[in-house]
Short mmCIF file of C-alpha atoms and ligand atoms in Angstrom, two decimals:
data_model
loop_
_atom_site.label_atom_id
_atom_site.label_comp_id
_atom_site.label_asym_id
_atom_site.label_seq_id
_atom_site.Cartn_x
_atom_site.Cartn_y
_atom_site.Cartn_z
CA MET A 189 267.95 232.99 5.90
CA SER A 190 264.68 232.67 7.77
CA ILE A 191 261.38 230.85 7.35
CA ARG A 192 258.37 232.87 6.27
CA SER A 193 254.67 232.15 6.65
CA PRO A 194 253.07 230.27 3.79
CA PHE A 195 250.57 232.01 1.51
CA VAL A 196 247.16 230.35 1.63
CA VAL A 197 244.35 230.83 -0.90
CA VAL A 198 240.69 230.00 -0.43
CA MET A 199 238.90 228.61 -3.49
CA GLY A 200 235.54 227.10 -4.34
CA HIS A 201 232.09 227.45 -5.87
CA VAL A 202 230.04 230.61 -5.36
CA ASP A 203 228.18 230.83 -2.01
CA VAL A 204 229.98 227.95 -0.31
CA GLY A 205 231.20 230.39 2.37
CA LYS A 206 234.69 231.43 1.25
CA THR A 207 234.29 235.06 2.32
CA LEU A 208 232.70 234.23 5.65
CA LEU A 209 235.33 231.59 6.36
CA LEU A 210 238.09 234.12 5.68
CA ASP A 211 236.32 236.63 7.94
CA LYS A 212 236.12 234.07 10.70
CA ILE A 213 239.81 233.18 10.38
CA ARG A 214 240.79 236.87 10.32
CA GLY A 215 238.62 237.43 13.40
CA THR A 216 240.60 234.71 15.18
CA SER A 217 243.88 236.42 14.45
CA VAL A 218 242.57 239.79 15.59
CA ALA A 219 241.10 238.46 18.83
CA TYR A 220 244.04 236.25 19.81
CA ARG A 221 247.09 238.13 18.52
CA GLU A 222 249.67 240.03 20.63
CA PRO A 223 248.85 243.72 20.96
CA GLY A 224 250.61 245.85 18.37
CA MET A 225 251.21 242.94 16.04
CA ILE A 226 250.68 243.76 12.38
CA THR A 227 248.12 241.34 11.01
CA GLN A 228 246.83 243.33 8.03
CA HIS A 229 248.81 243.74 4.83
CA ILE A 230 247.59 244.91 1.43
CA GLY A 231 245.43 242.08 0.12
CA VAL A 232 246.71 239.64 2.72
CA SER A 233 245.85 238.79 6.34
CA PHE A 234 248.46 237.41 8.71
CA VAL A 235 247.35 234.85 11.25
CA PRO A 236 250.25 234.32 13.69
CA TRP A 237 250.80 230.80 15.01
CA GLN A 238 250.67 232.08 18.63
CA ALA A 239 247.14 233.31 17.94
CA VAL A 240 246.17 229.90 16.58
CA GLU A 241 247.70 228.21 19.62
CA ARG A 242 245.70 230.40 21.97
CA PHE A 243 242.51 229.94 20.00
CA ALA A 244 242.87 226.19 19.50
CA GLY A 245 244.76 225.27 22.70
CA PRO A 246 243.05 222.02 23.73
CA LEU A 247 243.04 220.72 20.15
CA VAL A 248 246.75 221.61 19.77
CA ASP A 249 247.40 219.30 22.72
CA LYS A 250 245.06 216.57 21.56
CA LEU A 251 246.77 216.47 18.15
CA ARG A 252 250.18 216.71 19.89
CA LEU A 253 251.26 219.74 17.89
CA ARG A 254 252.48 221.91 20.76
CA GLY A 255 256.10 222.90 20.22
CA LYS A 256 256.19 221.21 16.83
CA ILE A 257 255.16 224.08 14.60
CA TRP A 258 258.01 226.11 13.12
CA ILE A 259 256.12 228.21 10.58
CA PRO A 260 255.44 231.72 11.99
CA GLY A 261 251.79 231.67 10.91
CA PHE A 262 249.73 231.92 7.75
CA LEU A 263 249.26 234.64 5.17
CA PHE A 264 245.75 234.36 3.82
CA ILE A 265 245.16 235.96 0.44
CA ASP A 266 242.10 238.16 0.95
CA THR A 267 240.46 237.70 -2.45
CA PRO A 268 239.15 234.25 -3.26
CA GLY A 269 238.45 233.41 -6.89
CA HIS A 270 239.92 232.03 -10.06
CA ALA A 271 241.36 235.30 -11.37
CA ALA A 272 243.19 236.13 -8.12
CA PHE A 273 244.56 232.60 -7.96
CA SER A 274 245.74 232.76 -11.57
CA ASN A 275 247.48 236.07 -10.93
CA LEU A 276 249.41 234.58 -8.01
CA ARG A 277 251.71 233.06 -10.59
CA ARG A 278 255.44 232.72 -10.47
CA ARG A 279 257.74 231.00 -12.89
CA GLY A 280 257.07 227.30 -12.77
CA GLY A 281 254.20 227.43 -10.29
CA SER A 282 252.28 229.57 -7.86
CA VAL A 283 253.01 232.11 -5.18
CA ALA A 284 250.26 230.35 -3.23
CA ASP A 285 251.90 227.71 -1.06
CA LEU A 286 248.64 226.05 -0.09
CA ALA A 287 244.98 226.11 -1.04
CA ILE A 288 241.79 225.46 0.84
CA LEU A 289 239.08 224.12 -1.45
CA VAL A 290 235.79 225.02 0.21
CA VAL A 291 232.71 222.95 -0.55
CA ASP A 292 229.21 223.16 0.88
CA ILE A 293 228.84 219.96 2.86
CA THR A 294 225.12 219.83 2.07
CA SER A 295 225.61 220.01 -1.71
CA GLY A 296 229.05 218.50 -2.33
CA LEU A 297 231.43 219.43 -5.13
CA GLU A 298 229.83 221.87 -7.58
CA GLU A 299 230.85 223.12 -11.01
CA GLN A 300 233.19 225.93 -10.02
CA GLY A 301 234.54 223.74 -7.23
CA VAL A 302 235.71 221.32 -9.90
CA GLU A 303 237.23 224.20 -11.82
CA SER A 304 239.03 225.42 -8.70
CA LEU A 305 240.37 221.93 -8.23
CA LYS A 306 241.73 221.81 -11.78
CA LEU A 307 243.34 225.24 -11.42
CA ILE A 308 244.95 224.29 -8.11
CA GLN A 309 246.28 221.06 -9.59
CA SER A 310 247.53 222.73 -12.77
CA ARG A 311 249.84 224.89 -10.63
CA GLY A 312 250.90 222.00 -8.40
CA VAL A 313 249.67 223.57 -5.16
CA PRO A 314 248.99 221.23 -2.18
CA PHE A 315 245.45 221.60 -0.83
CA ILE A 316 243.00 220.58 1.85
CA ILE A 317 239.22 220.58 1.79
CA ALA A 318 236.89 222.53 4.08
CA ALA A 319 233.46 220.89 4.11
CA ASN A 320 231.63 224.02 5.19
CA LYS A 321 228.13 224.72 6.57
CA LEU A 322 228.47 221.92 9.11
CA ASP A 323 225.83 223.70 11.23
CA ARG A 324 223.29 222.87 8.52
CA ILE A 325 223.63 219.13 9.07
CA TYR A 326 220.18 218.17 10.33
CA GLY A 327 220.16 217.81 14.11
CA TRP A 328 223.68 219.18 14.57
CA LYS A 329 224.17 220.88 17.96
CA SER A 330 226.51 223.81 17.69
CA VAL A 331 228.77 225.43 20.26
CA GLU A 332 230.60 228.53 19.08
CA ASN A 333 234.20 227.96 17.93
CA ARG A 334 234.28 224.37 19.20
CA PRO A 335 236.84 222.18 17.43
CA PHE A 336 235.18 219.63 15.18
CA LEU A 337 236.85 216.69 16.96
CA PHE A 338 235.24 217.71 20.26
CA ALA A 339 231.92 218.67 18.66
CA VAL A 340 231.48 215.34 16.92
CA GLU A 341 231.72 213.48 20.24
CA GLN A 342 228.69 215.39 21.53
CA GLN A 343 226.22 214.75 18.69
CA GLU A 344 223.20 212.45 18.51
CA TRP A 345 223.52 209.38 16.29
CA HIS A 346 221.21 210.71 13.58
CA ALA A 347 223.27 213.89 13.14
CA ILE A 348 226.42 211.78 12.88
CA ALA A 349 224.73 209.55 10.32
CA THR A 350 223.75 212.57 8.19
CA LEU A 351 227.27 213.96 8.43
CA GLU A 352 228.85 210.64 7.46
CA GLU A 353 226.56 210.33 4.48
CA ALA A 354 227.49 213.82 3.27
CA ILE A 355 231.21 213.19 3.71
CA GLY A 356 230.90 209.80 1.99
CA LYS A 357 229.24 211.46 -0.97
CA LEU A 358 231.99 214.05 -1.19
CA ILE A 359 234.68 211.36 -1.03
CA ASP A 360 232.96 209.53 -3.91
CA GLN A 361 232.78 212.70 -5.98
CA LEU A 362 236.45 213.47 -5.40
CA SER A 363 237.48 209.95 -6.34
CA ARG A 364 236.00 210.56 -9.79
CA PHE A 365 238.69 213.20 -10.23
CA GLY A 366 241.39 210.82 -9.10
CA ILE A 367 241.55 212.30 -5.62
CA GLU A 368 241.67 210.11 -2.59
CA ALA A 369 240.22 211.97 0.39
CA ASP A 370 239.01 211.26 3.90
CA ARG A 371 237.82 213.00 7.05
CA TYR A 372 241.05 214.47 8.38
CA ASP A 373 241.11 212.47 11.62
CA ARG A 374 240.92 209.26 9.58
CA VAL A 375 243.66 210.06 7.14
CA ARG A 376 246.47 207.52 7.51
CA ASP A 377 248.82 208.86 4.88
CA PHE A 378 248.70 212.57 4.16
CA SER A 379 250.94 212.13 1.13
CA LYS A 380 248.21 210.06 -0.57
CA GLN A 381 244.97 211.34 0.91
CA VAL A 382 243.54 214.85 0.97
CA PRO A 383 242.14 215.75 4.40
CA ILE A 384 238.53 216.92 4.66
CA VAL A 385 237.85 219.24 7.59
CA PRO A 386 234.19 219.90 8.44
CA THR A 387 233.72 223.58 9.31
CA SER A 388 231.07 226.19 9.94
CA ALA A 389 231.90 229.77 9.05
CA VAL A 390 228.78 230.81 10.98
CA THR A 391 229.44 229.08 14.32
CA GLY A 392 233.22 228.84 14.01
CA GLU A 393 233.15 225.09 14.57
CA GLY A 394 236.04 223.29 12.91
CA ILE A 395 238.05 226.48 12.32
CA ALA A 396 240.58 225.31 14.91
CA ASP A 397 240.87 221.94 13.14
CA LEU A 398 241.24 223.68 9.78
CA LEU A 399 244.13 225.85 10.99
CA LEU A 400 245.94 222.92 12.63
CA VAL A 401 245.60 220.69 9.59
CA LEU A 402 246.88 223.58 7.51
CA ALA A 403 249.93 223.89 9.76
CA GLY A 404 250.67 220.17 9.56
CA VAL A 405 250.27 220.06 5.80
CA SER A 406 252.39 223.23 5.40
CA GLN A 407 255.32 221.72 7.24
CA ARG A 408 255.14 218.42 5.41
CA PHE A 409 254.37 219.42 1.85
CA ILE A 410 255.70 222.88 1.12
CA PRO A 411 259.33 222.58 0.03
CA ARG A 412 261.43 224.26 2.70
CA GLU A 413 263.35 226.23 0.08
CA LYS A 414 260.10 227.84 -0.99
CA LEU A 415 259.57 229.16 2.56
CA SER A 416 263.15 230.35 3.02
CA VAL A 417 263.56 234.09 2.67
CA SER A 418 266.87 235.85 2.32
CA TYR A 419 268.07 239.40 2.81
CA GLY A 420 268.31 240.59 -0.78
CA PRO A 421 266.39 242.44 -3.49
CA ALA A 422 262.67 241.73 -3.34
CA LYS A 423 260.83 239.28 -5.56
CA GLY A 424 257.10 239.39 -6.00
CA VAL A 425 254.08 239.38 -8.26
CA VAL A 426 251.65 242.14 -9.20
CA MET A 427 248.13 241.37 -7.98
CA GLU A 428 246.36 244.52 -9.03
CA VAL A 429 247.08 247.85 -10.69
CA LYS A 430 244.73 250.73 -9.98
CA GLU A 431 244.27 254.47 -9.78
CA GLU A 432 244.30 255.81 -6.20
CA ARG A 433 243.17 259.33 -5.43
CA GLY A 434 246.15 261.56 -4.71
CA LEU A 435 248.71 258.85 -5.51
CA GLY A 436 248.20 258.11 -9.18
CA VAL A 437 248.49 254.56 -10.47
CA VAL A 438 249.61 252.14 -7.75
CA ALA A 439 250.43 248.42 -7.78
CA ASP A 440 249.35 246.02 -5.07
CA VAL A 441 252.05 243.42 -4.86
CA ILE A 442 252.70 240.15 -3.05
CA LEU A 443 256.34 239.79 -2.00
CA TYR A 444 257.54 236.23 -1.51
CA ASP A 445 261.27 236.80 -1.04
CA GLY A 446 263.76 239.51 -0.12
CA VAL A 447 263.29 243.07 1.14
CA LEU A 448 261.73 245.98 -0.74
CA LYS A 449 262.92 249.50 0.13
CA LYS A 450 261.75 252.98 -0.72
CA GLY A 451 263.91 254.19 -3.62
CA ASP A 452 264.59 250.68 -4.99
CA VAL A 453 264.73 250.26 -8.75
CA ILE A 454 262.06 247.74 -9.77
CA ILE A 455 261.51 245.80 -12.98
CA THR A 456 258.02 244.61 -13.82
CA ALA A 457 256.02 244.18 -17.04
CA GLY A 458 253.22 245.52 -19.20
CA ILE A 459 251.73 244.12 -22.38
CA ASP A 460 254.65 245.39 -24.44
CA GLY A 461 257.37 243.99 -22.22
CA PRO A 462 259.51 244.85 -19.20
CA LYS A 463 259.14 248.21 -17.47
CA GLU A 464 261.67 249.85 -15.19
CA THR A 465 260.78 252.32 -12.46
CA LYS A 466 261.67 253.35 -8.92
CA VAL A 467 259.69 252.90 -5.69
CA ARG A 468 258.46 256.32 -4.62
CA MET A 469 256.41 255.16 -1.65
CA LEU A 470 255.53 251.91 0.11
CA ILE A 471 252.13 251.74 1.75
CA MET A 472 250.85 249.32 4.39
CA PRO A 473 247.70 249.34 6.55
CA LYS A 474 248.23 250.73 10.05
CA PRO A 475 248.33 248.22 12.91
CA LEU A 476 244.76 247.79 14.19
CA ASP A 477 245.65 249.31 17.59
CA GLU A 478 246.80 252.53 15.96
CA MET A 479 243.89 252.85 13.58
CA ARG A 480 241.67 255.54 15.05
CA ASP A 481 240.01 257.14 12.09
CA PRO A 482 238.66 254.66 9.50
CA GLU A 483 239.52 257.25 6.82
CA ASP A 484 243.15 257.10 7.87
CA ARG A 485 243.92 253.42 7.50
CA TYR A 486 247.26 253.48 5.73
CA MET A 487 250.81 254.48 6.52
CA ALA A 488 253.97 254.93 4.47
CA VAL A 489 256.87 252.66 5.42
CA GLU A 490 260.59 252.69 4.56
CA GLU A 491 260.89 248.99 3.79
CA VAL A 492 258.93 245.76 3.70
CA LYS A 493 260.28 242.28 4.31
CA ALA A 494 258.87 239.22 2.57
CA ALA A 495 256.49 237.62 2.96
CA ALA A 496 254.07 240.52 2.67
CA GLY A 497 251.40 242.30 0.70
CA VAL A 498 252.27 245.94 -0.03
CA ARG A 499 251.09 248.85 -2.17
CA ILE A 500 253.77 250.43 -4.35
CA VAL A 501 253.58 254.02 -5.50
CA ALA A 502 255.85 254.72 -8.48
CA ASP A 503 255.83 256.55 -11.79
CA GLY A 504 254.95 254.64 -14.92
CA LEU A 505 252.92 251.88 -13.32
CA ASP A 506 250.01 252.43 -15.69
CA GLY A 507 250.06 249.64 -18.24
CA VAL A 508 251.60 247.16 -15.79
CA VAL A 509 249.53 243.97 -15.93
CA ALA A 510 248.39 241.76 -13.05
CA GLY A 511 250.32 238.52 -12.83
CA ALA A 512 253.53 240.26 -13.94
CA PRO A 513 256.68 239.48 -11.96
CA ILE A 514 258.19 242.35 -10.02
CA PHE A 515 261.87 242.24 -9.07
CA ALA A 516 263.91 244.86 -7.24
CA VAL A 517 267.48 245.60 -8.28
CA TRP A 518 270.05 246.71 -5.68
CA ASP A 519 273.17 246.59 -7.79
CA LEU A 520 272.45 248.79 -10.80
CA GLN A 521 274.82 246.71 -12.92
CA ASP A 522 272.22 243.94 -12.71
CA ILE A 523 269.42 245.94 -14.36
CA GLN A 524 269.87 244.50 -17.85
CA LYS A 525 270.09 240.98 -16.46
CA VAL A 526 266.83 241.37 -14.54
CA VAL A 527 265.09 243.01 -17.52
CA GLN A 528 266.12 239.99 -19.58
CA LEU A 529 264.77 237.64 -16.89
CA VAL A 530 261.40 239.41 -16.95
CA ARG A 531 261.36 239.39 -20.75
CA GLU A 532 261.94 235.64 -20.83
CA GLU A 533 259.27 235.02 -18.25
CA ILE A 534 256.72 237.06 -20.18
CA SER A 535 257.57 235.40 -23.47
CA GLU A 536 256.79 232.02 -21.93
CA ILE A 537 253.24 233.26 -21.31
CA LYS A 538 252.69 235.32 -24.44
CA ILE A 539 252.98 233.10 -27.48
CA GLU A 540 253.78 234.16 -31.02
CA THR A 541 254.40 231.41 -33.55
CA ASP A 542 253.70 230.60 -37.15
CA ARG A 543 252.42 227.16 -36.24
CA GLU A 544 248.74 226.46 -36.74
CA GLY A 545 246.55 226.67 -33.69
CA VAL A 546 243.95 228.74 -31.91
CA ILE A 547 244.25 232.38 -30.88
CA ALA A 548 244.06 232.93 -27.09
CA ARG A 549 243.29 236.20 -25.35
CA ALA A 550 243.02 236.94 -21.61
CA ASP A 551 242.95 240.01 -19.39
CA THR A 552 246.14 239.47 -17.35
CA PHE A 553 249.41 237.55 -17.45
CA GLY A 554 247.98 235.29 -14.76
CA THR A 555 244.75 234.40 -16.54
CA LEU A 556 246.60 234.05 -19.87
CA GLU A 557 249.07 231.64 -18.31
CA SER A 558 246.24 229.56 -16.81
CA MET A 559 244.62 229.49 -20.23
CA VAL A 560 247.81 228.44 -22.01
CA LEU A 561 248.52 225.74 -19.38
CA PHE A 562 245.00 224.43 -19.71
CA LEU A 563 244.88 224.40 -23.53
CA ARG A 564 248.25 222.61 -23.60
CA GLN A 565 247.00 220.00 -21.15
CA GLN A 566 244.02 219.41 -23.41
CA GLY A 567 246.28 219.12 -26.43
CA VAL A 568 244.97 222.23 -28.19
CA PRO A 569 247.75 223.92 -30.19
CA ILE A 570 248.13 227.69 -29.85
CA ARG A 571 249.27 229.98 -32.64
CA ARG A 572 249.14 233.21 -30.68
CA ALA A 573 248.38 234.09 -27.05
CA ASP A 574 248.36 237.64 -25.75
CA VAL A 575 247.02 239.93 -23.03
CA GLY A 576 244.14 242.30 -23.77
CA PRO A 577 241.14 242.42 -26.13
CA PRO A 578 241.39 240.70 -29.54
CA THR A 579 242.67 242.83 -32.42
CA HIS A 580 242.58 243.00 -36.20
CA LYS A 581 245.83 241.03 -36.25
CA ASP A 582 244.22 238.15 -34.31
CA VAL A 583 241.52 237.84 -36.97
CA VAL A 584 244.16 237.80 -39.72
CA GLU A 585 246.16 235.15 -37.85
CA ALA A 586 243.05 233.06 -37.28
CA VAL A 587 242.29 233.16 -41.01
CA LEU A 588 245.83 231.94 -41.76
CA SER A 589 245.59 229.20 -39.14
CA ARG A 590 242.25 227.99 -40.50
CA ARG A 591 243.80 227.11 -43.86
CA LYS A 592 245.49 224.13 -42.25
CA ASN A 593 242.63 223.08 -40.04
CA PRO A 594 239.13 224.59 -39.91
CA THR A 595 238.94 224.06 -36.12
CA TYR A 596 241.74 226.61 -35.67
CA GLY A 597 239.72 229.48 -37.13
CA VAL A 598 238.81 230.68 -33.66
CA ILE A 599 239.65 233.32 -31.06
CA LEU A 600 239.22 232.20 -27.44
CA ALA A 601 238.67 235.29 -25.30
CA PHE A 602 238.92 234.89 -21.53
CA ASN A 603 237.76 237.82 -19.36
CA VAL A 604 238.16 240.35 -22.17
CA LYS A 605 235.67 242.47 -24.12
CA ILE A 606 235.47 242.18 -27.89
CA PRO A 607 235.84 245.53 -29.69
CA PRO A 608 232.86 245.94 -32.07
CA GLU A 609 235.06 246.43 -35.15
CA VAL A 610 236.92 243.17 -34.39
CA GLU A 611 233.60 241.42 -33.89
CA ARG A 612 232.40 242.64 -37.30
CA GLU A 613 235.64 241.70 -39.00
CA ALA A 614 235.62 238.22 -37.47
CA MET A 615 232.03 237.76 -38.55
CA SER A 616 232.71 238.71 -42.16
CA SER A 617 235.84 236.51 -42.29
CA GLY A 618 233.99 233.58 -40.78
CA ILE A 619 236.17 233.51 -37.65
CA LYS A 620 234.47 232.23 -34.53
CA ILE A 621 234.94 234.16 -31.28
CA ILE A 622 234.26 232.33 -28.03
CA ARG A 623 234.18 234.65 -25.06
CA GLY A 624 233.61 233.99 -21.37
CA GLU A 625 234.62 234.42 -17.75
CA ILE A 626 235.11 230.72 -17.02
CA LEU A 627 237.95 228.91 -18.71
CA TYR A 628 236.32 225.50 -18.79
CA ARG A 629 233.12 226.85 -20.30
CA ILE A 630 235.11 228.48 -23.10
CA PHE A 631 236.87 225.19 -23.69
CA ASP A 632 233.63 223.17 -23.69
CA GLU A 633 232.11 225.56 -26.17
CA TYR A 634 235.22 225.28 -28.32
CA ILE A 635 235.00 221.48 -28.35
CA LYS A 636 231.33 221.62 -29.28
CA TRP A 637 231.98 224.12 -32.04
CA SER A 638 234.99 222.22 -33.44
CA GLN A 639 232.90 219.06 -33.71
CA GLU A 640 230.28 220.97 -35.67
CA VAL A 641 232.97 222.39 -37.96
CA LYS A 642 234.50 218.97 -38.63
CA THR A 643 231.22 217.43 -39.78
P1 GDP B 178 231.27 232.83 -1.00
O1 GDP B 178 230.50 233.18 -2.24
O2 GDP B 178 231.89 231.48 -1.13
O3 GDP B 178 232.25 233.88 -0.59
O4 GDP B 178 230.19 232.67 0.18
P2 GDP B 178 229.82 233.68 1.35
O5 GDP B 178 230.86 233.66 2.41
O6 GDP B 178 229.46 234.98 0.78
O7 GDP B 178 228.53 232.94 1.94
C1 GDP B 178 227.40 232.70 1.14
C2 GDP B 178 226.18 232.53 2.01
O8 GDP B 178 226.31 231.35 2.80
C3 GDP B 178 225.99 233.67 3.01
O9 GDP B 178 224.61 233.90 3.15
C4 GDP B 178 226.56 233.12 4.29
O10 GDP B 178 225.99 233.67 5.43
C5 GDP B 178 226.23 231.64 4.18
N1 GDP B 178 227.21 230.80 4.88
C6 GDP B 178 228.56 230.81 4.72
N2 GDP B 178 229.13 229.91 5.51
C7 GDP B 178 228.14 229.31 6.20
C8 GDP B 178 228.10 228.28 7.19
O11 GDP B 178 229.11 227.71 7.62
N3 GDP B 178 226.87 227.92 7.66
C9 GDP B 178 225.72 228.50 7.22
N4 GDP B 178 224.58 228.08 7.74
N5 GDP B 178 225.72 229.48 6.30
C10 GDP B 178 226.91 229.88 5.79
MG1 MG B 179 232.68 235.73 -1.52
#
């Protein structure tokens, strides 16, 4: 048994600086790591704690964290966004151990920031807030990479006043969503208050503070069992399935427990249920020091230990859906047991009943699960939920469901295209289709429509 690094996701409204913040954090790990250390995985960046300690030294001492951190580092998920977060699912929660909700300090919490917040909360993931674009506070004097706590001591009163006003506004906004928050150095009780860390992804100010707060919160709020990894068959989740030249269809996977070896039997899932195959090749990026030719960035490895992001090459991966669990089997007598486990997990996401309710469609297991969780929270009954574009059968089911209640004559389609023949059929049967890329917009439109139908 050993302790792995927590997985961290970055979430927030468009243009708040998620990508730049991730770049800055990755840059820290590259500049301050030990030579030869592997910091790049597939879809994940590793920031070792030693690198953070070197980068943030004086702040580590000021906050009295030296010698107190037992997590090996952080694994940042490279793709921010709702879909990636939804696909990081595992039974009963998320593969993400922690989230950073990024807001623009000059504009506060915006629409997709609120949505990120709801998604994070629906999966029960602890989070902190980065109040980014600190350098845009009027009159703020920047010094590259300076910790926020040191920077704030060196500012003129009017810059401090502007900053305080912005943070106060953000705290007010958050309180409307039942969240108690405060500037991180004023938080008295981290179990009740969410820390706000002012950052600048442009100047690097506050990045040190962000990483240290993340470490503290990791150690206090992530259940230790969740970070314990054992030597055993790998457990993970499929993040993406794609065609790679020369390799065929590959799966990019996040492993959160165990060890995955070349030749392992793996069980994962497609729309129609569990799929069994065998690992033909495991691919990881080369360590930065060994990467000479940018065309030649990857290497094949014999095994990968969790926690990690890895690309799997295997036959029959086409049709595997993002958000599907992926479990390795070492003892072949266990295959049927694991297949059954995957089947049960999938049937909790895909719903097929004869109760009345709406029809739900989404592009992956992850987004479908988010949708089902959300509709349940809002008290909307579901008759049928499935992955992929709506079909003829959905229209038929919606017609049946409508007999009981006219507001159930609807197909909610999240991130999927509507085939023209289904569109026509729905139209002629009077079934409403609400399609979109944002869950909460689909829901709002549904509420609006159902009120019209009722009157
Ligand atoms: P994302 O959509 O959240 O990934 O945002 P990006 O990282 O792409 O940043 C959006 C824009 O904001 C870009 O033009 C960035 O250069 C800018 N930006 C991001 N972070 C900061 C920051 O801390 N300060 C300033 N001044 N600009 C920033
Ligand atoms: Mg971005």
